[in-house]
Structure formats: C-alpha cells, structure tokens
PDB file of C-alpha atoms in Angstrom:
ATOM      1  CA  UNK A   1     113.114 118.683 109.828  1.00 43.00           C
ATOM      2  CA  UNK A   2     116.043 118.766 112.246  1.00 44.00           C
ATOM      3  CA  UNK A   3     119.121 120.574 110.979  1.00 47.00           C
ATOM      4  CA  UNK A   4     121.646 117.964 112.139  1.00 55.00           C
ATOM      5  CA  UNK A   5     121.812 114.410 113.360  1.00 58.00           C
ATOM      6  CA  UNK A   6     122.533 115.328 116.944  1.00 64.00           C
ATOM      7  CA  UNK A   7     119.002 116.826 117.190  1.00 72.00           C
ATOM      8  CA  UNK A   8     117.728 113.246 117.537  1.00 87.00           C
ATOM      9  CA  UNK A   9     120.447 111.865 119.821  1.00 88.00           C
ATOM     10  CA  UNK A  10     118.200 111.543 122.885  1.00 90.00           C
ATOM     11  CA  UNK A  11     115.311 110.147 120.839  1.00 93.00           C
ATOM     12  CA  UNK A  12     117.583 107.504 119.281  1.00 93.00           C
ATOM     13  CA  UNK A  13     118.822 106.488 122.726  1.00 93.00           C
ATOM     14  CA  UNK A  14     115.206 105.943 123.820  1.00 94.00           C
ATOM     15  CA  UNK A  15     114.459 103.999 120.661  1.00 95.00           C
ATOM     16  CA  UNK A  16     117.326 101.596 121.371  1.00 94.00           C
ATOM     17  CA  UNK A  17     115.562 100.480 124.582  1.00 94.00           C
ATOM     18  CA  UNK A  18     112.264 100.100 122.702  1.00 95.00           C
ATOM     19  CA  UNK A  19     113.898  97.942 120.016  1.00 94.00           C
ATOM     20  CA  UNK A  20     114.595  95.331 122.684  1.00 93.00           C
ATOM     21  CA  UNK A  21     110.828  94.768 122.941  1.00 94.00           C
ATOM     22  CA  UNK A  22     110.254  94.235 119.230  1.00 95.00           C
ATOM     23  CA  UNK A  23     108.987  90.802 118.303  1.00 96.00           C
ATOM     24  CA  UNK A  24     111.564  88.290 117.172  1.00 95.00           C
ATOM     25  CA  UNK A  25     111.249  85.636 114.474  1.00 94.00           C
ATOM     26  CA  UNK A  26     111.234  82.951 117.191  1.00 96.00           C
ATOM     27  CA  UNK A  27     108.254  84.604 118.912  1.00 96.00           C
ATOM     28  CA  UNK A  28     106.322  84.738 115.661  1.00 96.00           C
ATOM     29  CA  UNK A  29     106.981  81.024 115.376  1.00 95.00           C
ATOM     30  CA  UNK A  30     105.392  80.599 118.784  1.00 96.00           C
ATOM     31  CA  UNK A  31     102.321  82.418 117.530  1.00 96.00           C
ATOM     32  CA  UNK A  32     102.231  80.296 114.398  1.00 96.00           C
ATOM     33  CA  UNK A  33     102.411  77.157 116.498  1.00 95.00           C
ATOM     34  CA  UNK A  34      99.682  78.252 118.884  1.00 95.00           C
ATOM     35  CA  UNK A  35      96.431  76.257 118.566  1.00 95.00           C
ATOM     36  CA  UNK A  36      94.049  79.172 118.161  1.00 95.00           C
ATOM     37  CA  UNK A  37      93.565  82.932 118.148  1.00 95.00           C
ATOM     38  CA  UNK A  38      92.877  83.134 121.884  1.00 94.00           C
ATOM     39  CA  UNK A  39      96.219  81.436 122.658  1.00 95.00           C
ATOM     40  CA  UNK A  40      97.974  83.963 120.456  1.00 96.00           C
ATOM     41  CA  UNK A  41      96.314  86.833 122.294  1.00 95.00           C
ATOM     42  CA  UNK A  42      97.513  85.455 125.604  1.00 94.00           C
ATOM     43  CA  UNK A  43     101.070  85.174 124.347  1.00 95.00           C
ATOM     44  CA  UNK A  44     100.980  88.727 123.031  1.00 95.00           C
ATOM     45  CA  UNK A  45      99.553  90.039 126.323  1.00 94.00           C
ATOM     46  CA  UNK A  46     102.486  88.452 128.114  1.00 93.00           C
ATOM     47  CA  UNK A  47     104.728  90.468 125.795  1.00 93.00           C
ATOM     48  CA  UNK A  48     102.991  93.703 126.862  1.00 93.00           C
ATOM     49  CA  UNK A  49     100.674  94.004 123.893  1.00 95.00           C
ATOM     50  CA  UNK A  50      97.289  95.614 124.492  1.00 92.00           C
ATOM     51  CA  UNK A  51      96.293  97.455 127.601  1.00 88.00           C
ATOM     52  CA  UNK A  52      96.557  94.696 130.147  1.00 76.00           C
ATOM     53  CA  UNK A  53      93.040  93.369 129.780  1.00 73.00           C
ATOM     54  CA  UNK A  54      91.722  90.775 127.368  1.00 67.00           C
ATOM     55  CA  UNK A  55      90.906  92.417 124.053  1.00 74.00           C
ATOM     56  CA  UNK A  56      89.591  91.265 120.742  1.00 90.00           C
ATOM     57  CA  UNK A  57      92.265  91.104 117.987  1.00 92.00           C
ATOM     58  CA  UNK A  58      91.025  94.370 116.422  1.00 91.00           C
ATOM     59  CA  UNK A  59      91.276  96.200 119.731  1.00 91.00           C
ATOM     60  CA  UNK A  60      94.744  94.902 120.563  1.00 94.00           C
ATOM     61  CA  UNK A  61      96.126  95.854 117.121  1.00 94.00           C
ATOM     62  CA  UNK A  62      94.580  99.322 117.360  1.00 91.00           C
ATOM     63  CA  UNK A  63      96.127  99.846 120.792  1.00 93.00           C
ATOM     64  CA  UNK A  64      99.570  98.876 119.434  1.00 95.00           C
ATOM     65  CA  UNK A  65      99.215 101.262 116.483  1.00 93.00           C
ATOM     66  CA  UNK A  66      98.344 104.035 118.893  1.00 92.00           C
ATOM     67  CA  UNK A  67     101.459 103.274 120.975  1.00 95.00           C
ATOM     68  CA  UNK A  68     103.701 103.952 117.981  1.00 96.00           C
ATOM     69  CA  UNK A  69     102.482 107.499 117.562  1.00 94.00           C
ATOM     70  CA  UNK A  70     102.193 108.260 121.255  1.00 94.00           C
ATOM     71  CA  UNK A  71     105.883 107.400 121.553  1.00 95.00           C
ATOM     72  CA  UNK A  72     106.858 109.575 118.589  1.00 94.00           C
ATOM     73  CA  UNK A  73     104.875 112.515 119.925  1.00 92.00           C
ATOM     74  CA  UNK A  74     106.788 112.065 123.201  1.00 93.00           C
ATOM     75  CA  UNK A  75     110.189 111.877 121.480  1.00 93.00           C
ATOM     76  CA  UNK A  76     109.953 114.475 118.750  1.00 91.00           C
ATOM     77  CA  UNK A  77     108.663 118.037 119.029  1.00 86.00           C
ATOM     78  CA  UNK A  78     107.798 118.348 115.339  1.00 87.00           C
ATOM     79  CA  UNK A  79     106.163 115.125 114.181  1.00 88.00           C
ATOM     80  CA  UNK A  80     105.646 116.522 110.679  1.00 90.00           C
ATOM     81  CA  UNK A  81     108.897 114.722 109.821  1.00 89.00           C
ATOM     82  CA  UNK A  82     106.842 111.539 109.906  1.00 93.00           C
ATOM     83  CA  UNK A  83     103.978 112.719 107.707  1.00 94.00           C
ATOM     84  CA  UNK A  84     105.271 110.505 104.911  1.00 95.00           C
ATOM     85  CA  UNK A  85     103.970 107.529 106.940  1.00 94.00           C
ATOM     86  CA  UNK A  86     100.596 109.120 107.670  1.00 95.00           C
ATOM     87  CA  UNK A  87      99.310 110.266 104.281  1.00 96.00           C
ATOM     88  CA  UNK A  88      97.911 106.813 103.581  1.00 95.00           C
ATOM     89  CA  UNK A  89      95.609 107.259 106.571  1.00 94.00           C
ATOM     90  CA  UNK A  90      94.474 110.695 105.357  1.00 97.00           C
ATOM     91  CA  UNK A  91      93.467 109.311 101.955  1.00 97.00           C
ATOM     92  CA  UNK A  92      91.842 106.243 103.487  1.00 96.00           C
ATOM     93  CA  UNK A  93      89.698 108.599 105.585  1.00 96.00           C
ATOM     94  CA  UNK A  94      88.933 110.754 102.546  1.00 96.00           C
ATOM     95  CA  UNK A  95      87.845 107.653 100.653  1.00 95.00           C
ATOM     96  CA  UNK A  96      85.702 106.550 103.597  1.00 93.00           C
ATOM     97  CA  UNK A  97      84.026 109.963 103.936  1.00 94.00           C
ATOM     98  CA  UNK A  98      83.110 110.153 100.256  1.00 94.00           C
ATOM     99  CA  UNK A  99      81.690 106.622 100.140  1.00 90.00           C
ATOM    100  CA  UNK A 100      79.866 107.094 103.417  1.00 90.00           C
ATOM    101  CA  UNK A 101      78.135 110.211 102.026  1.00 87.00           C
ATOM    102  CA  UNK A 102      77.391 108.466  98.767  1.00 82.00           C
ATOM    103  CA  UNK A 103      75.672 105.575 100.542  1.00 78.00           C
ATOM    104  CA  UNK A 104      73.990 107.964 102.982  1.00 72.00           C
ATOM    105  CA  UNK A 105      74.769 105.608 105.803  1.00 70.00           C
ATOM    106  CA  UNK A 106      77.220 105.602 108.680  1.00 66.00           C
ATOM    107  CA  UNK A 107      79.797 102.870 108.981  1.00 66.00           C
ATOM    108  CA  UNK A 108      81.213 102.589 112.526  1.00 68.00           C
ATOM    109  CA  UNK A 109      84.951 102.178 112.845  1.00 74.00           C
ATOM    110  CA  UNK A 110      85.882 103.095 109.296  1.00 87.00           C
ATOM    111  CA  UNK A 111      88.073 106.089 110.134  1.00 90.00           C
ATOM    112  CA  UNK A 112      91.739 105.864 111.127  1.00 89.00           C
ATOM    113  CA  UNK A 113      92.923 108.130 113.937  1.00 86.00           C
ATOM    114  CA  UNK A 114      96.528 108.812 113.018  1.00 89.00           C
ATOM    115  CA  UNK A 115      96.836 111.125 110.025  1.00 93.00           C
ATOM    116  CA  UNK A 116      97.959 114.654 109.244  1.00 95.00           C
ATOM    117  CA  UNK A 117      94.332 115.763 109.148  1.00 96.00           C
ATOM    118  CA  UNK A 118      91.691 114.821 111.696  1.00 95.00           C
ATOM    119  CA  UNK A 119      88.970 112.447 110.440  1.00 94.00           C
ATOM    120  CA  UNK A 120      86.374 114.962 111.626  1.00 95.00           C
ATOM    121  CA  UNK A 121      87.842 117.697 109.411  1.00 97.00           C
ATOM    122  CA  UNK A 122      87.806 115.394 106.388  1.00 97.00           C
ATOM    123  CA  UNK A 123      84.273 114.138 107.085  1.00 94.00           C
ATOM    124  CA  UNK A 124      82.944 117.674 107.529  1.00 95.00           C
ATOM    125  CA  UNK A 125      84.648 118.966 104.353  1.00 96.00           C
ATOM    126  CA  UNK A 126      83.138 116.185 102.294  1.00 95.00           C
ATOM    127  CA  UNK A 127      79.684 116.390 103.874  1.00 93.00           C
ATOM    128  CA  UNK A 128      79.525 120.158 103.238  1.00 94.00           C
ATOM    129  CA  UNK A 129      81.246 120.002  99.851  1.00 92.00           C
ATOM    130  CA  UNK A 130      83.880 122.438 101.147  1.00 95.00           C
ATOM    131  CA  UNK A 131      87.038 120.850  99.786  1.00 96.00           C
ATOM    132  CA  UNK A 132      88.911 124.092 100.314  1.00 95.00           C
ATOM    133  CA  UNK A 133      88.982 123.203 104.032  1.00 95.00           C
ATOM    134  CA  UNK A 134      91.346 120.354 103.243  1.00 97.00           C
ATOM    135  CA  UNK A 135      95.118 120.662 102.735  1.00 96.00           C
ATOM    136  CA  UNK A 136      95.890 122.019  99.292  1.00 96.00           C
ATOM    137  CA  UNK A 137      97.262 118.755  97.916  1.00 95.00           C
ATOM    138  CA  UNK A 138      94.062 116.914  98.879  1.00 97.00           C
ATOM    139  CA  UNK A 139      91.582 119.370  97.397  1.00 97.00           C
ATOM    140  CA  UNK A 140      91.730 118.462  93.708  1.00 97.00           C
ATOM    141  CA  UNK A 141      91.705 114.652  94.120  1.00 97.00           C
ATOM    142  CA  UNK A 142      88.947 114.946  96.737  1.00 97.00           C
ATOM    143  CA  UNK A 143      86.746 116.923  94.372  1.00 96.00           C
ATOM    144  CA  UNK A 144      87.544 114.629  91.444  1.00 96.00           C
ATOM    145  CA  UNK A 145      86.770 111.465  93.389  1.00 96.00           C
ATOM    146  CA  UNK A 146      83.587 112.942  94.866  1.00 95.00           C
ATOM    147  CA  UNK A 147      82.340 114.032  91.445  1.00 95.00           C
ATOM    148  CA  UNK A 148      83.287 110.730  89.837  1.00 93.00           C
ATOM    149  CA  UNK A 149      81.359 108.675  92.421  1.00 92.00           C
ATOM    150  CA  UNK A 150      78.378 111.063  92.289  1.00 88.00           C
ATOM    151  CA  UNK A 151      78.025 110.858  88.488  1.00 91.00           C
ATOM    152  CA  UNK A 152      79.235 107.328  87.695  1.00 91.00           C
ATOM    153  CA  UNK A 153      78.534 105.419  90.944  1.00 88.00           C
ATOM    154  CA  UNK A 154      81.873 103.724  90.159  1.00 90.00           C
ATOM    155  CA  UNK A 155      83.537 102.943  93.502  1.00 89.00           C
ATOM    156  CA  UNK A 156      86.632 101.560  91.794  1.00 92.00           C
ATOM    157  CA  UNK A 157      87.194 104.821  89.934  1.00 93.00           C
ATOM    158  CA  UNK A 158      86.942 106.708  93.225  1.00 94.00           C
ATOM    159  CA  UNK A 159      89.510 104.334  94.722  1.00 95.00           C
ATOM    160  CA  UNK A 160      91.920 104.728  91.798  1.00 96.00           C
ATOM    161  CA  UNK A 161      91.828 108.514  92.019  1.00 97.00           C
ATOM    162  CA  UNK A 162      92.496 108.637  95.757  1.00 97.00           C
ATOM    163  CA  UNK A 163      95.001 105.748  95.825  1.00 97.00           C
ATOM    164  CA  UNK A 164      97.073 107.522  93.188  1.00 97.00           C
ATOM    165  CA  UNK A 165      96.873 110.806  95.144  1.00 97.00           C
ATOM    166  CA  UNK A 166      98.008 109.005  98.304  1.00 97.00           C
ATOM    167  CA  UNK A 167     100.986 107.446  96.523  1.00 98.00           C
ATOM    168  CA  UNK A 168     101.973 110.809  95.012  1.00 98.00           C
ATOM    169  CA  UNK A 169     101.823 112.392  98.467  1.00 97.00           C
ATOM    170  CA  UNK A 170     104.054 109.714  99.967  1.00 97.00           C
ATOM    171  CA  UNK A 171     106.516 109.881  97.071  1.00 97.00           C
ATOM    172  CA  UNK A 172     106.787 113.663  97.094  1.00 97.00           C
ATOM    173  CA  UNK A 173     107.134 113.791 100.878  1.00 95.00           C
ATOM    174  CA  UNK A 174     109.978 111.239 100.725  1.00 94.00           C
ATOM    175  CA  UNK A 175     111.787 113.225  98.031  1.00 94.00           C
ATOM    176  CA  UNK A 176     111.279 116.563  99.819  1.00 93.00           C
ATOM    177  CA  UNK A 177     112.509 115.222 103.146  1.00 90.00           C
ATOM    178  CA  UNK A 178     116.157 115.345 102.128  1.00 87.00           C
ATOM    179  CA  UNK A 179     116.525 112.075 104.097  1.00 85.00           C
ATOM    180  CA  UNK A 180     117.874 109.039 102.219  1.00 85.00           C
ATOM    181  CA  UNK A 181     115.821 106.610 104.286  1.00 86.00           C
ATOM    182  CA  UNK A 182     112.487 108.444 103.834  1.00 90.00           C
ATOM    183  CA  UNK A 183     113.189 108.866 100.146  1.00 92.00           C
ATOM    184  CA  UNK A 184     113.769 105.117  99.873  1.00 89.00           C
ATOM    185  CA  UNK A 185     110.511 104.467 101.681  1.00 91.00           C
ATOM    186  CA  UNK A 186     108.617 106.624  99.195  1.00 94.00           C
ATOM    187  CA  UNK A 187     110.296 104.970  96.240  1.00 94.00           C
ATOM    188  CA  UNK A 188     109.590 101.394  97.390  1.00 90.00           C
ATOM    189  CA  UNK A 189     106.027 102.242  98.397  1.00 92.00           C
ATOM    190  CA  UNK A 190     105.188 103.576  94.963  1.00 95.00           C
ATOM    191  CA  UNK A 191     107.112 100.958  92.996  1.00 93.00           C
ATOM    192  CA  UNK A 192     105.507  98.026  94.837  1.00 88.00           C
ATOM    193  CA  UNK A 193     102.041  99.532  94.440  1.00 92.00           C
ATOM    194  CA  UNK A 194     102.622 100.076  90.690  1.00 94.00           C
ATOM    195  CA  UNK A 195     103.800  96.537  90.170  1.00 91.00           C
ATOM    196  CA  UNK A 196     100.899  94.989  92.101  1.00 88.00           C
ATOM    197  CA  UNK A 197      98.411  97.172  90.174  1.00 92.00           C
ATOM    198  CA  UNK A 198      99.996  96.278  86.830  1.00 93.00           C
ATOM    199  CA  UNK A 199      99.929  92.568  87.628  1.00 90.00           C
ATOM    200  CA  UNK A 200      96.333  92.535  88.830  1.00 90.00           C
ATOM    201  CA  UNK A 201      95.221  94.734  85.906  1.00 94.00           C
ATOM    202  CA  UNK A 202      96.894  92.378  83.467  1.00 93.00           C
ATOM    203  CA  UNK A 203      95.088  89.372  84.952  1.00 90.00           C
ATOM    204  CA  UNK A 204      91.694  91.102  84.939  1.00 93.00           C
ATOM    205  CA  UNK A 205      91.985  92.670  81.481  1.00 94.00           C
ATOM    206  CA  UNK A 206      92.118  96.350  82.445  1.00 95.00           C
ATOM    207  CA  UNK A 207      92.775  98.706  79.545  1.00 95.00           C
ATOM    208  CA  UNK A 208      95.632 101.143  78.907  1.00 96.00           C
ATOM    209  CA  UNK A 209      93.575 104.141  80.112  1.00 96.00           C
ATOM    210  CA  UNK A 210      93.034 102.491  83.489  1.00 96.00           C
ATOM    211  CA  UNK A 211      96.749 101.749  83.883  1.00 97.00           C
ATOM    212  CA  UNK A 212      97.739 105.266  82.860  1.00 97.00           C
ATOM    213  CA  UNK A 213      95.398 106.703  85.472  1.00 95.00           C
ATOM    214  CA  UNK A 214      96.399 104.231  88.244  1.00 96.00           C
ATOM    215  CA  UNK A 215     100.187 104.004  87.990  1.00 98.00           C
ATOM    216  CA  UNK A 216     102.440 106.620  89.585  1.00 98.00           C
ATOM    217  CA  UNK A 217     105.890 107.491  88.052  1.00 97.00           C
ATOM    218  CA  UNK A 218     108.905 106.731  90.194  1.00 97.00           C
ATOM    219  CA  UNK A 219     112.697 106.527  89.650  1.00 97.00           C
ATOM    220  CA  UNK A 220     113.076 102.739  89.608  1.00 96.00           C
ATOM    221  CA  UNK A 221     110.308 101.943  87.078  1.00 97.00           C
ATOM    222  CA  UNK A 222     109.620 103.044  83.516  1.00 97.00           C
ATOM    223  CA  UNK A 223     105.848 103.437  83.612  1.00 97.00           C
ATOM    224  CA  UNK A 224     105.485 103.433  79.845  1.00 97.00           C
ATOM    225  CA  UNK A 225     107.262 100.096  79.538  1.00 97.00           C
ATOM    226  CA  UNK A 226     105.347  98.651  82.541  1.00 97.00           C
ATOM    227  CA  UNK A 227     102.008  99.587  81.008  1.00 97.00           C
ATOM    228  CA  UNK A 228     102.972  97.982  77.731  1.00 97.00           C
ATOM    229  CA  UNK A 229     104.089  94.838  79.540  1.00 96.00           C
ATOM    230  CA  UNK A 230     100.795  94.729  81.460  1.00 96.00           C
ATOM    231  CA  UNK A 231      98.884  94.960  78.219  1.00 97.00           C
ATOM    232  CA  UNK A 232     100.833  92.003  76.831  1.00 96.00           C
ATOM    233  CA  UNK A 233     100.302  89.743  79.867  1.00 93.00           C
ATOM    234  CA  UNK A 234     101.797  88.671  83.174  1.00 88.00           C
ATOM    235  CA  UNK A 235     104.731  86.896  81.531  1.00 90.00           C
ATOM    236  CA  UNK A 236     105.715  90.180  79.923  1.00 94.00           C
ATOM    237  CA  UNK A 237     105.642  91.856  83.311  1.00 92.00           C
ATOM    238  CA  UNK A 238     108.067  89.228  84.588  1.00 89.00           C
ATOM    239  CA  UNK A 239     110.386  89.918  81.665  1.00 92.00           C
ATOM    240  CA  UNK A 240     110.179  93.638  82.294  1.00 95.00           C
ATOM    241  CA  UNK A 241     111.110  93.112  85.954  1.00 93.00           C
ATOM    242  CA  UNK A 242     114.389  91.545  84.849  1.00 91.00           C
ATOM    243  CA  UNK A 243     115.506  95.052  83.805  1.00 91.00           C
ATOM    244  CA  UNK A 244     114.663  96.616  87.170  1.00 93.00           C
ATOM    245  CA  UNK A 245     115.954  96.462  90.752  1.00 91.00           C
ATOM    246  CA  UNK A 246     113.026  94.133  91.446  1.00 90.00           C
ATOM    247  CA  UNK A 247     114.141  91.233  89.236  1.00 88.00           C
ATOM    248  CA  UNK A 248     114.156  88.850  92.261  1.00 86.00           C
ATOM    249  CA  UNK A 249     110.456  89.533  92.728  1.00 84.00           C
ATOM    250  CA  UNK A 250     109.389  88.108  89.354  1.00 82.00           C
ATOM    251  CA  UNK A 251     108.830  84.597  90.718  1.00 82.00           C
ATOM    252  CA  UNK A 252     106.916  85.972  93.695  1.00 84.00           C
ATOM    253  CA  UNK A 253     104.649  88.078  91.528  1.00 75.00           C
ATOM    254  CA  UNK A 254     103.834  85.047  89.370  1.00 73.00           C
ATOM    255  CA  UNK A 255     103.127  83.035  92.495  1.00 78.00           C
ATOM    256  CA  UNK A 256     100.548  85.500  93.880  1.00 76.00           C
ATOM    257  CA  UNK A 257     100.036  89.216  94.579  1.00 73.00           C
ATOM    258  CA  UNK A 258     100.245  88.506  98.307  1.00 78.00           C
ATOM    259  CA  UNK A 259     103.600  86.760  97.906  1.00 83.00           C
ATOM    260  CA  UNK A 260     104.878  89.781  96.008  1.00 80.00           C
ATOM    261  CA  UNK A 261     103.541  92.151  98.644  1.00 80.00           C
ATOM    262  CA  UNK A 262     105.396  90.121 101.289  1.00 86.00           C
ATOM    263  CA  UNK A 263     108.579  90.300  99.195  1.00 88.00           C
ATOM    264  CA  UNK A 264     108.318  94.120  98.982  1.00 81.00           C
ATOM    265  CA  UNK A 265     107.741  94.455 102.754  1.00 84.00           C
ATOM    266  CA  UNK A 266     110.692  92.158 103.457  1.00 87.00           C
ATOM    267  CA  UNK A 267     112.884  94.176 101.084  1.00 86.00           C
ATOM    268  CA  UNK A 268     112.074  97.350 103.036  1.00 83.00           C
ATOM    269  CA  UNK A 269     112.941  95.623 106.325  1.00 87.00           C
ATOM    270  CA  UNK A 270     116.279  94.510 104.877  1.00 88.00           C
ATOM    271  CA  UNK A 271     116.966  98.053 103.705  1.00 84.00           C
ATOM    272  CA  UNK A 272     116.264  99.567 107.130  1.00 85.00           C
ATOM    273  CA  UNK A 273     118.284  97.085 109.231  1.00 88.00           C
ATOM    274  CA  UNK A 274     121.506  99.193 109.016  1.00 88.00           C
ATOM    275  CA  UNK A 275     119.634 101.821 111.071  1.00 87.00           C
ATOM    276  CA  UNK A 276     120.033  99.481 114.050  1.00 86.00           C
ATOM    277  CA  UNK A 277     123.648 100.580 114.198  1.00 86.00           C
ATOM    278  CA  UNK A 278     123.134 104.312 113.572  1.00 85.00           C
ATOM    279  CA  UNK A 279     123.651 106.352 116.774  1.00 86.00           C
ATOM    280  CA  UNK A 280     122.143 109.609 115.471  1.00 85.00           C
ATOM    281  CA  UNK A 281     119.652 111.039 113.032  1.00 86.00           C
ATOM    282  CA  UNK A 282     116.079 110.560 111.961  1.00 88.00           C
ATOM    283  CA  UNK A 283     116.711 107.181 110.340  1.00 88.00           C
ATOM    284  CA  UNK A 284     116.531 104.951 113.456  1.00 92.00           C
ATOM    285  CA  UNK A 285     113.216 106.566 114.516  1.00 94.00           C
ATOM    286  CA  UNK A 286     111.687 106.120 111.063  1.00 92.00           C
ATOM    287  CA  UNK A 287     113.001 102.534 110.929  1.00 91.00           C
ATOM    288  CA  UNK A 288     111.387 101.808 114.289  1.00 95.00           C
ATOM    289  CA  UNK A 289     108.031 103.070 112.996  1.00 94.00           C
ATOM    290  CA  UNK A 290     108.286 100.735 109.999  1.00 92.00           C
ATOM    291  CA  UNK A 291     109.457  97.846 112.144  1.00 93.00           C
ATOM    292  CA  UNK A 292     106.468  98.236 114.447  1.00 95.00           C
ATOM    293  CA  UNK A 293     104.014  98.606 111.561  1.00 94.00           C
ATOM    294  CA  UNK A 294     105.589  95.508 109.978  1.00 93.00           C
ATOM    295  CA  UNK A 295     105.258  93.370 113.113  1.00 95.00           C
ATOM    296  CA  UNK A 296     101.658  94.540 113.623  1.00 96.00           C
ATOM    297  CA  UNK A 297     100.967  93.494 110.054  1.00 94.00           C
ATOM    298  CA  UNK A 298     102.410  90.023 110.738  1.00 95.00           C
ATOM    299  CA  UNK A 299     100.493  89.633 113.965  1.00 97.00           C
ATOM    300  CA  UNK A 300      97.281  90.670 112.163  1.00 96.00           C
ATOM    301  CA  UNK A 301      97.901  87.998 109.534  1.00 96.00           C
ATOM    302  CA  UNK A 302      98.451  85.365 112.206  1.00 97.00           C
ATOM    303  CA  UNK A 303      95.495  86.330 114.394  1.00 96.00           C
ATOM    304  CA  UNK A 304      92.964  86.482 111.609  1.00 96.00           C
ATOM    305  CA  UNK A 305      94.423  83.400 109.963  1.00 96.00           C
ATOM    306  CA  UNK A 306      93.941  81.488 113.230  1.00 96.00           C
ATOM    307  CA  UNK A 307      90.465  82.903 113.671  1.00 94.00           C
ATOM    308  CA  UNK A 308      89.497  81.790 110.175  1.00 94.00           C
ATOM    309  CA  UNK A 309      91.106  78.385 110.698  1.00 93.00           C
ATOM    310  CA  UNK A 310      93.611  78.703 107.880  1.00 93.00           C
ATOM    311  CA  UNK A 311      96.427  76.173 107.809  1.00 91.00           C
ATOM    312  CA  UNK A 312      99.691  77.059 109.533  1.00 89.00           C
ATOM    313  CA  UNK A 313     101.526  76.818 106.224  1.00 88.00           C
ATOM    314  CA  UNK A 314      99.070  79.176 104.545  1.00 89.00           C
ATOM    315  CA  UNK A 315      99.558  81.751 107.311  1.00 93.00           C
ATOM    316  CA  UNK A 316     103.353  81.273 107.409  1.00 91.00           C
ATOM    317  CA  UNK A 317     103.846  82.168 103.758  1.00 87.00           C
ATOM    318  CA  UNK A 318     102.294  85.602 104.407  1.00 90.00           C
ATOM    319  CA  UNK A 319     104.202  86.523 107.584  1.00 93.00           C
ATOM    320  CA  UNK A 320     106.846  89.225 107.148  1.00 91.00           C
ATOM    321  CA  UNK A 321     110.478  89.193 108.252  1.00 88.00           C
ATOM    322  CA  UNK A 322     111.289  90.809 111.537  1.00 91.00           C
ATOM    323  CA  UNK A 323     113.486  93.839 112.090  1.00 89.00           C
ATOM    324  CA  UNK A 324     115.463  92.326 114.980  1.00 81.00           C
TER     325      UNK A 324
END
C-alpha cells in the first residue's frame, strides 16, 4: 500500500483520460434499442471494445476484462493493493478445480485468469491433494470443500464452504487496507451476498444450520437477527431490513433476487462517484476498476439478453447504473 496519496498522482491523471471512454447511460440505451446481439457487438467495436476483429460476446467481454488488469499493472508497481477485487476469482478457480477432479473430466474455459494465484497452481494443488501449496487463507477451506464433496457428493455444500471463504477474504482485505473506499467495497460485497442468501434460503426452506454456515458477519448486519428473520419468512426479512442501511432495498428484494442484486450494484456505483473528483490516492483507481466491471456486467446482460431474445423491458430492468 502506498504511504501517501501523492504516490498515485500520475496513475490518477492517466485514469482521468480513461474515464472519458467509459460507457454512458445514453450508449447503453443505444445497445438496448439495437435489434439483435450482432448489432450490439458492432456498436461496441466502434467504441473500441474487443481487439478490432469480430468476436463472439464471450470473447469480447474477456478481452475487456483483461484490459482492466493490463492497465493497472502498467499504472501501479504493486498490484497487491487490488487483491480485494481478485479473491473472488481465486475461489471460483478453487471451486472449479475441486469439481473438475470430482467429475474426473476437463471443462474447457472454466478457469479465470486474473487472480492472486495462478489457475495452474490451484489446479495442481487440488489434483495432488497438496493444499499446503496454496496461500495460507485458502488451505483450510480448500481441504474442507474437497473432503465434503468427496464424502457427500454435495456440490452445494462445496459451494457454500468456498463462497463463504471468498467473502471472508474480501471483507478482511477491505478492512486491512486502511482505505475507506476498499473497506466500503468489502462491507457492501458481504452484506449484499448475505441478504441474497438469506432471501433465497427463506424461499427454498433452508434450515438454520445452512444459514449459519453460509452467512458472513459484517458491520452493517446483525447475522443472528437476519437468520431468525429468514427462518420466519421473506416478509420478516423485509421488516428486518427496515432497521439497516439497506431499508430502501426491501421492495427490490421482494420483487426478485436479481432486482436486489441490481440495487446493490447501483448503490456501490453511487458510493464511488465522489472519486471522480479526487485528484490523488488509491480511490479513483479502485473506483475505475469497479466502474469497468460494472459496465462489463451491464453489457453482458444486454448481449445475452439479445441473444436469447428477451424483451427489451426484461433486459432493461437488469442493467446497472453507469459511473459517468
């Protein structure tokens, strides 16, 4: 972590020029109004998305994700300051490696490239049952998930173990950063995941033991009260939300989990917008990463919605707010 804000002065200046190329709300409207997926791809290519040749949606989105981290590696000597954004990829890859071994079959394209640990290292550690080759924080949940899947063949249990570990890693990294913005990111990431899990668990009749295992403590939620509300039903969760900073989300949660997820993403974008006016520090760089991830998420929703011939209104209600 840099010792003072001026350490990022040059990087922030570069980011300001990159922000001019972020997608606007009006451009997303163009995509929504386009007749099909191919038309959207052409519009995006004109904006500089992809590598200049015609790609499938998956390829274009992957190229744009790579661009984020190529830029950060160019701007910042020590990219460990951004690990809080990458732990989710590590645990995705760990989950993929364990399930791939369990099914004894390769699944092309299941590993994500940008993490704090290479996919090859994770795959090898799992295949050889050498969990000590992983970072210390990953070792225990990796072994627990591996053993659980081996003995119970319960893929959901494996997911719960590793999803919780991923959230804990993000939360702890945000707290340890000493940066208000990264701490907020960790808090909102965990809180939104807890609320979505509680809501879905309540609707599907999950028991208290499941909720206790799945939910991760954070500052803005009382996990004990949330579990009790989930056991009583979705209406009780809505009432509990009235006592939290997420009271405005109650109606969204009752509408659908995807509407609530959109609300959480939009809240984060609203929280990071002040970084547009910060001349120094890590905040503007971190905000740019989230802004890019957010617009890629919106473009993915539009592209696959168009490809699957969903209605414009159905796609629109899932699209996130833009940063600029």
